[in-house]
Amino acid sequence: MKKYKASKLFQFLFPFFFIIGIVIVYFGFNDRKIVNLGYKEDNSVKYNVYLKKNDFFEEPYLGEGKTYIASLIDYIDVSFHHDITYDKNFNGDSTYKLVAVVSANKPDANGYYWQREYNLSEEKEVKIHDKNRIVIDDNVKVNYSLYNDILAKFKKEYSLTTDGELKIVMRINSKAKFDEIKEPVDSKSEINISIPLLEQALDVSINKDVSNDRATISFVEANNSPIYLIMKIIGTIFIIFSIAGFVVVTKAAKDFKMNNLYLLKLNKILKNYDGIIANAKSLPDIKGFKVVEISTFEELLDVYNEVRMPINCYQERNRTTFIIINDTTAWIYILRKSSLFEES
């Protein structure tokens, strides 16, 4: 009986161990960490507009923020500055290129009739080793008249009404490898100024487009701490142990129950109905009584509720006899071990 109770206890505990194993394995496979990478981008562009020889301006160039007569512009000296700082050191490289983009824009709608890009420099490379900052400075002299003439030719060829624009652009592509991040971090930046074209007799204004930003990028990376491997192993052991243990104790409990149905049922009857059962040292003499055999103990209880006479109990090795005697009638229920095996 103790083994049976122990088996029932472990039948309850093993599912609990199984749940613990699942939880441990879950945390073991949750081996990810969030890596936050902060950066600050500080870009700028400066320019001077150099003038053709003329009788009115003594200085060779005009600085920023002024208005310029398009027909007097010789070339524009543009200086680009790209500066991006991360909060962690890295290895990597940046490539950049200077281009001029000529556009024949639609005057009253978005888009353009024609656009073409001209290289102002070859692609250049800057390598970074164990630093947290990329700094690129470069300068280009743009022949304003050249691009103005190109667009004027296009306009004349197709007789279009168009707003001309010249963009001087620095395009930067950076690839940085950080120790805590598996894949290289790619970043793209673009710095440009925009200059109107086809406005020979009008003032020209130059617009800058630079990005200055501070932000944080988050990456989900594998956490290589050995604790996660340990949790996977321990959790798997718990799961296998609990499944195998549950199968073993369930089979043991079933086998015990099959072999002890008689005692289990007898003990249940004696425990539940102790107040109305009288243990007899010998089988009562029922000669001369009318004997009524009862097929279940529950039916014998119905008789007890009618006659209110005690139930006599006489135990033998493989069977127990329950008898109620009232007047000349004896009601008998016999609990047999062999019959319980047949029923199961």
Short mmCIF file of C-alpha atoms in Angstrom, two decimals:
data_model
loop_
_atom_site.label_atom_id
_atom_site.label_comp_id
_atom_site.label_asym_id
_atom_site.label_seq_id
_atom_site.Cartn_x
_atom_site.Cartn_y
_atom_site.Cartn_z
CA MET A 1 0.00 0.00 0.00
CA LYS A 2 2.88 2.36 0.78
CA LYS A 3 4.34 1.71 -2.67
CA TYR A 4 0.96 2.45 -4.23
CA LYS A 5 0.68 5.74 -2.35
CA ALA A 6 4.24 6.63 -3.32
CA SER A 7 3.44 5.87 -6.98
CA LYS A 8 0.38 8.12 -6.82
CA LEU A 9 2.51 10.89 -5.29
CA PHE A 10 5.11 10.63 -8.05
CA GLN A 11 2.35 10.60 -10.68
CA PHE A 12 1.55 14.08 -9.39
CA LEU A 13 5.18 15.22 -9.08
CA PHE A 14 6.46 14.13 -12.48
CA PRO A 15 4.13 16.44 -14.47
CA PHE A 16 5.38 19.22 -12.17
CA PHE A 17 8.98 18.29 -13.04
CA PHE A 18 7.99 18.25 -16.71
CA ILE A 19 6.65 21.82 -16.47
CA ILE A 20 9.84 22.92 -14.70
CA GLY A 21 11.88 21.33 -17.50
CA ILE A 22 9.84 23.13 -20.18
CA VAL A 23 10.35 26.46 -18.38
CA ILE A 24 14.10 25.91 -18.03
CA VAL A 25 14.44 24.91 -21.70
CA TYR A 26 12.39 27.96 -22.71
CA PHE A 27 14.77 30.28 -20.88
CA GLY A 28 17.72 28.29 -22.27
CA PHE A 29 16.59 28.94 -25.85
CA ASN A 30 15.80 32.55 -25.02
CA ASP A 31 19.51 33.22 -25.52
CA ARG A 32 19.11 36.60 -27.13
CA LYS A 33 20.19 40.00 -25.97
CA ILE A 34 19.40 43.50 -27.09
CA VAL A 35 22.44 45.49 -28.16
CA ASN A 36 21.84 49.23 -28.34
CA LEU A 37 24.13 51.22 -30.59
CA GLY A 38 23.97 54.98 -30.25
CA TYR A 39 25.33 57.32 -32.85
CA LYS A 40 25.54 61.02 -33.64
CA GLU A 41 25.77 62.32 -37.18
CA ASP A 42 27.10 65.82 -37.78
CA ASN A 43 27.30 66.83 -41.43
CA SER A 44 27.89 70.19 -43.03
CA VAL A 45 28.54 71.76 -46.40
CA LYS A 46 30.20 75.10 -47.15
CA TYR A 47 30.65 76.90 -50.42
CA ASN A 48 31.98 80.01 -52.10
CA VAL A 49 30.75 81.28 -55.44
CA TYR A 50 33.60 82.44 -57.65
CA LEU A 51 32.80 85.10 -60.23
CA LYS A 52 33.85 85.68 -63.79
CA LYS A 53 35.84 88.80 -64.45
CA ASN A 54 33.51 91.76 -64.49
CA ASP A 55 33.48 95.54 -64.02
CA PHE A 56 31.32 95.56 -60.93
CA PHE A 57 32.58 93.06 -58.32
CA GLU A 58 36.10 93.60 -57.04
CA GLU A 59 36.22 90.48 -54.85
CA PRO A 60 36.91 87.15 -56.63
CA TYR A 61 34.10 85.29 -54.89
CA LEU A 62 30.99 85.72 -52.79
CA GLY A 63 30.44 83.80 -49.55
CA GLU A 64 27.43 81.84 -48.36
CA GLY A 65 23.94 83.16 -47.85
CA LYS A 66 24.01 85.78 -50.58
CA THR A 67 22.23 86.12 -53.89
CA TYR A 68 24.18 85.54 -57.05
CA ILE A 69 23.76 86.70 -60.63
CA ALA A 70 23.77 83.52 -62.64
CA SER A 71 25.53 84.99 -65.66
CA LEU A 72 28.52 86.03 -63.49
CA ILE A 73 29.07 82.65 -61.86
CA ASP A 74 32.33 81.02 -62.96
CA TYR A 75 32.44 78.05 -60.61
CA ILE A 76 31.25 77.05 -57.16
CA ASP A 77 33.79 75.80 -54.62
CA VAL A 78 32.00 73.28 -52.39
CA SER A 79 33.47 71.72 -49.20
CA PHE A 80 31.72 68.70 -47.67
CA HIS A 81 32.14 67.52 -44.11
CA HIS A 82 30.77 64.17 -42.93
CA ASP A 83 31.16 63.20 -39.28
CA ILE A 84 29.48 60.25 -37.56
CA THR A 85 30.36 59.06 -34.05
CA TYR A 86 29.22 55.77 -32.47
CA ASP A 87 29.28 54.99 -28.77
CA LYS A 88 31.41 51.86 -29.40
CA ASN A 89 34.64 51.29 -31.27
CA PHE A 90 34.53 49.41 -34.56
CA ASN A 91 36.51 48.28 -37.61
CA GLY A 92 35.27 49.09 -41.06
CA ASP A 93 35.43 51.35 -44.05
CA SER A 94 33.52 54.13 -45.76
CA THR A 95 33.30 54.78 -49.46
CA TYR A 96 32.09 58.04 -50.91
CA LYS A 97 31.65 59.75 -54.22
CA LEU A 98 30.93 63.28 -55.44
CA VAL A 99 28.38 63.68 -58.22
CA ALA A 100 26.48 66.41 -60.02
CA VAL A 101 22.80 65.78 -60.80
CA VAL A 102 21.18 67.91 -63.51
CA SER A 103 17.37 67.88 -63.59
CA ALA A 104 14.79 69.35 -65.93
CA ASN A 105 11.94 69.59 -63.43
CA LYS A 106 8.26 69.95 -64.19
CA PRO A 107 7.34 73.52 -63.24
CA ASP A 108 3.86 72.86 -61.84
CA ALA A 109 4.11 69.24 -60.68
CA ASN A 110 6.37 66.80 -58.91
CA GLY A 111 8.94 64.91 -60.93
CA TYR A 112 11.11 65.80 -63.86
CA TYR A 113 11.25 65.53 -67.64
CA TRP A 114 14.88 64.50 -67.68
CA GLN A 115 17.68 63.90 -65.23
CA ARG A 116 21.31 62.94 -65.59
CA GLU A 117 24.14 62.28 -63.18
CA TYR A 118 27.77 63.29 -63.75
CA ASN A 119 30.71 62.03 -61.74
CA LEU A 120 32.76 64.71 -60.05
CA SER A 121 35.18 62.25 -58.48
CA GLU A 122 36.14 58.60 -58.42
CA GLU A 123 34.88 56.50 -55.53
CA LYS A 124 37.15 57.01 -52.53
CA GLU A 125 37.66 54.83 -49.46
CA VAL A 126 38.38 55.60 -45.81
CA LYS A 127 39.35 52.69 -43.51
CA ILE A 128 38.66 52.69 -39.78
CA HIS A 129 40.45 50.49 -37.24
CA ASP A 130 39.35 50.30 -33.60
CA LYS A 131 37.84 53.77 -33.52
CA ASN A 132 34.35 55.08 -32.94
CA ARG A 133 34.30 57.89 -35.46
CA ILE A 134 34.24 58.42 -39.22
CA VAL A 135 35.30 61.83 -40.54
CA ILE A 136 35.36 62.68 -44.23
CA ASP A 137 36.29 66.06 -45.66
CA ASP A 138 36.46 66.76 -49.37
CA ASN A 139 36.25 69.65 -51.77
CA VAL A 140 35.07 70.03 -55.34
CA LYS A 141 35.00 72.91 -57.83
CA VAL A 142 31.82 72.81 -59.94
CA ASN A 143 31.72 74.44 -63.38
CA TYR A 144 28.32 76.08 -63.12
CA SER A 145 28.25 77.28 -66.73
CA LEU A 146 28.87 73.76 -68.08
CA TYR A 147 25.73 72.33 -66.51
CA ASN A 148 23.70 75.42 -67.22
CA ASP A 149 24.56 75.04 -70.92
CA ILE A 150 23.67 71.32 -70.90
CA LEU A 151 20.19 72.02 -69.58
CA ALA A 152 19.72 74.99 -71.89
CA LYS A 153 20.45 72.72 -74.85
CA PHE A 154 17.90 70.16 -73.63
CA LYS A 155 15.24 72.84 -73.17
CA LYS A 156 15.86 74.27 -76.64
CA GLU A 157 15.84 70.83 -78.28
CA TYR A 158 12.42 69.90 -76.94
CA SER A 159 10.85 73.35 -76.45
CA LEU A 160 9.87 72.62 -72.86
CA THR A 161 8.96 74.92 -70.05
CA THR A 162 11.08 73.62 -67.22
CA ASP A 163 12.71 74.59 -63.95
CA GLY A 164 16.38 73.63 -64.02
CA GLU A 165 18.28 72.41 -60.99
CA LEU A 166 21.85 71.36 -60.27
CA LYS A 167 22.56 69.26 -57.18
CA ILE A 168 26.10 68.74 -55.93
CA VAL A 169 26.01 65.58 -53.85
CA MET A 170 28.35 63.66 -51.58
CA ARG A 171 27.11 60.07 -51.14
CA ILE A 172 28.62 58.05 -48.30
CA ASN A 173 28.26 54.32 -47.68
CA SER A 174 29.76 53.02 -44.44
CA LYS A 175 30.17 49.49 -43.14
CA ALA A 176 31.16 49.07 -39.50
CA LYS A 177 31.89 45.80 -37.64
CA PHE A 178 31.25 45.89 -33.89
CA ASP A 179 32.35 43.15 -31.49
CA GLU A 180 28.88 42.73 -29.95
CA ILE A 181 26.99 42.69 -33.27
CA LYS A 182 27.26 39.72 -35.61
CA GLU A 183 26.48 41.43 -38.91
CA PRO A 184 28.23 44.61 -40.09
CA VAL A 185 26.22 47.80 -39.60
CA ASP A 186 25.57 49.56 -42.90
CA SER A 187 24.79 53.25 -43.02
CA LYS A 188 24.14 55.63 -45.87
CA SER A 189 24.34 59.40 -45.83
CA GLU A 190 23.86 62.06 -48.45
CA ILE A 191 24.88 65.72 -48.27
CA ASN A 192 23.98 68.10 -51.06
CA ILE A 193 23.40 71.63 -52.13
CA SER A 194 20.82 72.64 -54.72
CA ILE A 195 21.49 75.38 -57.29
CA PRO A 196 18.90 76.69 -59.79
CA LEU A 197 19.77 76.58 -63.49
CA LEU A 198 18.39 78.43 -66.56
CA GLU A 199 18.01 81.69 -64.68
CA GLN A 200 20.67 83.73 -66.40
CA ALA A 201 19.22 87.12 -65.59
CA LEU A 202 17.84 86.37 -62.15
CA ASP A 203 19.24 86.00 -58.66
CA VAL A 204 20.30 82.51 -57.74
CA SER A 205 19.81 81.08 -54.25
CA ILE A 206 21.68 78.00 -53.03
CA ASN A 207 19.96 75.58 -50.66
CA LYS A 208 21.75 73.10 -48.39
CA ASP A 209 20.45 69.65 -47.51
CA VAL A 210 22.44 68.12 -44.67
CA SER A 211 21.46 65.62 -42.03
CA ASN A 212 22.40 66.01 -38.39
CA ASP A 213 20.93 63.36 -36.20
CA ARG A 214 21.35 61.59 -32.89
CA ALA A 215 19.69 58.20 -32.49
CA THR A 216 19.97 54.66 -31.14
CA ILE A 217 19.78 51.49 -33.21
CA SER A 218 18.77 48.24 -31.49
CA PHE A 219 19.97 44.80 -32.57
CA VAL A 220 18.89 41.35 -31.34
CA GLU A 221 22.01 39.21 -30.96
CA ALA A 222 22.82 35.73 -29.67
CA ASN A 223 24.02 35.64 -26.08
CA ASN A 224 26.93 33.20 -25.89
CA SER A 225 26.91 32.93 -22.11
CA PRO A 226 27.36 29.24 -21.03
CA ILE A 227 24.43 29.55 -18.63
CA TYR A 228 22.01 29.19 -21.56
CA LEU A 229 23.61 25.91 -22.68
CA ILE A 230 23.48 24.66 -19.09
CA MET A 231 19.78 25.55 -18.86
CA LYS A 232 19.08 23.69 -22.13
CA ILE A 233 20.83 20.58 -20.82
CA ILE A 234 19.21 20.68 -17.37
CA GLY A 235 15.78 21.42 -18.82
CA THR A 236 16.07 18.52 -21.29
CA ILE A 237 17.12 16.17 -18.48
CA PHE A 238 14.10 17.28 -16.42
CA ILE A 239 11.77 16.65 -19.38
CA ILE A 240 13.17 13.20 -20.20
CA PHE A 241 13.33 12.21 -16.53
CA SER A 242 9.76 13.35 -15.85
CA ILE A 243 8.33 11.57 -18.92
CA ALA A 244 10.18 8.33 -18.20
CA GLY A 245 9.38 8.53 -14.50
CA PHE A 246 5.71 9.21 -15.13
CA VAL A 247 5.47 6.19 -17.44
CA VAL A 248 7.22 3.95 -14.89
CA VAL A 249 5.19 4.99 -11.84
CA THR A 250 1.93 4.97 -13.80
CA LYS A 251 2.63 1.40 -14.90
CA ALA A 252 3.67 0.48 -11.35
CA ALA A 253 0.50 1.99 -9.91
CA LYS A 254 -1.61 0.22 -12.49
CA ASP A 255 0.10 -3.10 -11.79
CA PHE A 256 -0.26 -2.60 -8.05
CA LYS A 257 -3.90 -1.69 -8.44
CA MET A 258 -4.55 -4.74 -10.61
CA ASN A 259 -2.90 -6.94 -8.01
CA ASN A 260 -4.56 -5.28 -5.04
CA LEU A 261 -8.07 -4.47 -6.20
CA TYR A 262 -9.45 -6.72 -3.52
CA LEU A 263 -7.65 -5.00 -0.65
CA LEU A 264 -8.31 -1.55 -2.06
CA LYS A 265 -12.03 -2.14 -2.34
CA LEU A 266 -12.24 -3.86 1.06
CA ASN A 267 -10.33 -1.06 2.79
CA LYS A 268 -12.54 1.52 1.10
CA ILE A 269 -15.69 -0.20 2.37
CA LEU A 270 -14.34 -0.63 5.91
CA LYS A 271 -13.14 2.98 6.01
CA ASN A 272 -16.30 4.58 4.64
CA TYR A 273 -18.81 2.49 6.59
CA ASP A 274 -16.94 1.76 9.81
CA GLY A 275 -19.90 2.99 11.91
CA ILE A 276 -22.34 0.37 10.65
CA ILE A 277 -20.01 -2.60 10.17
CA ALA A 278 -19.33 -5.09 12.98
CA ASN A 279 -16.24 -7.29 12.62
CA ALA A 280 -17.05 -10.93 13.36
CA LYS A 281 -14.47 -13.48 14.54
CA SER A 282 -16.36 -16.27 12.84
CA LEU A 283 -18.97 -16.59 10.14
CA PRO A 284 -22.45 -16.23 11.70
CA ASP A 285 -24.60 -19.39 11.68
CA ILE A 286 -27.43 -18.78 9.20
CA LYS A 287 -28.93 -22.25 9.14
CA GLY A 288 -32.68 -22.01 9.06
CA PHE A 289 -32.55 -18.43 7.72
CA LYS A 290 -33.84 -17.39 4.36
CA VAL A 291 -30.63 -16.46 2.52
CA VAL A 292 -30.67 -13.63 -0.02
CA GLU A 293 -27.43 -13.15 -1.97
CA ILE A 294 -26.65 -9.55 -2.92
CA SER A 295 -24.49 -8.75 -5.95
CA THR A 296 -23.04 -5.40 -4.77
CA PHE A 297 -22.24 -3.77 -1.48
CA GLU A 298 -24.39 -0.80 -2.48
CA GLU A 299 -27.45 -3.06 -2.61
CA LEU A 300 -26.55 -4.34 0.86
CA LEU A 301 -26.52 -0.71 2.02
CA ASP A 302 -30.06 -0.34 0.68
CA VAL A 303 -31.07 -3.31 2.86
CA TYR A 304 -29.36 -1.71 5.85
CA ASN A 305 -31.30 1.51 5.31
CA GLU A 306 -34.53 -0.52 5.38
CA VAL A 307 -33.94 -2.80 8.37
CA ARG A 308 -31.37 -0.76 10.33
CA MET A 309 -29.49 -3.84 11.47
CA PRO A 310 -25.67 -3.91 11.66
CA ILE A 311 -23.63 -5.37 8.87
CA ASN A 312 -21.56 -8.32 10.10
CA CYS A 313 -18.14 -8.62 8.45
CA TYR A 314 -16.10 -11.78 8.38
CA GLN A 315 -12.73 -11.66 6.61
CA GLU A 316 -10.96 -14.62 5.07
CA ARG A 317 -7.78 -14.73 2.97
CA ASN A 318 -9.26 -14.13 -0.44
CA ARG A 319 -12.80 -13.09 0.34
CA THR A 320 -14.87 -11.16 2.85
CA THR A 321 -18.48 -11.88 3.74
CA PHE A 322 -20.92 -9.12 4.74
CA ILE A 323 -24.19 -10.29 6.36
CA ILE A 324 -27.27 -8.50 7.62
CA ILE A 325 -29.59 -10.69 9.73
CA ASN A 326 -33.11 -9.58 10.46
CA ASP A 327 -35.81 -11.90 11.79
CA THR A 328 -35.59 -15.02 9.59
CA THR A 329 -33.76 -13.46 6.65
CA ALA A 330 -30.03 -13.14 6.03
CA TRP A 331 -28.78 -10.85 3.29
CA ILE A 332 -25.27 -11.77 2.15
CA TYR A 333 -22.73 -9.93 0.00
CA ILE A 334 -19.41 -11.69 -0.65
CA LEU A 335 -16.40 -9.67 -1.88
CA ARG A 336 -14.17 -12.15 -3.73
CA LYS A 337 -10.66 -11.44 -4.95
CA SER A 338 -11.06 -13.74 -7.90
CA SER A 339 -14.25 -12.02 -9.13
CA LEU A 340 -12.52 -8.59 -9.03
CA PHE A 341 -9.76 -9.89 -11.30
CA GLU A 342 -12.40 -11.13 -13.75
CA GLU A 343 -14.19 -7.76 -13.69
CA SER A 344 -10.95 -5.81 -14.30
#
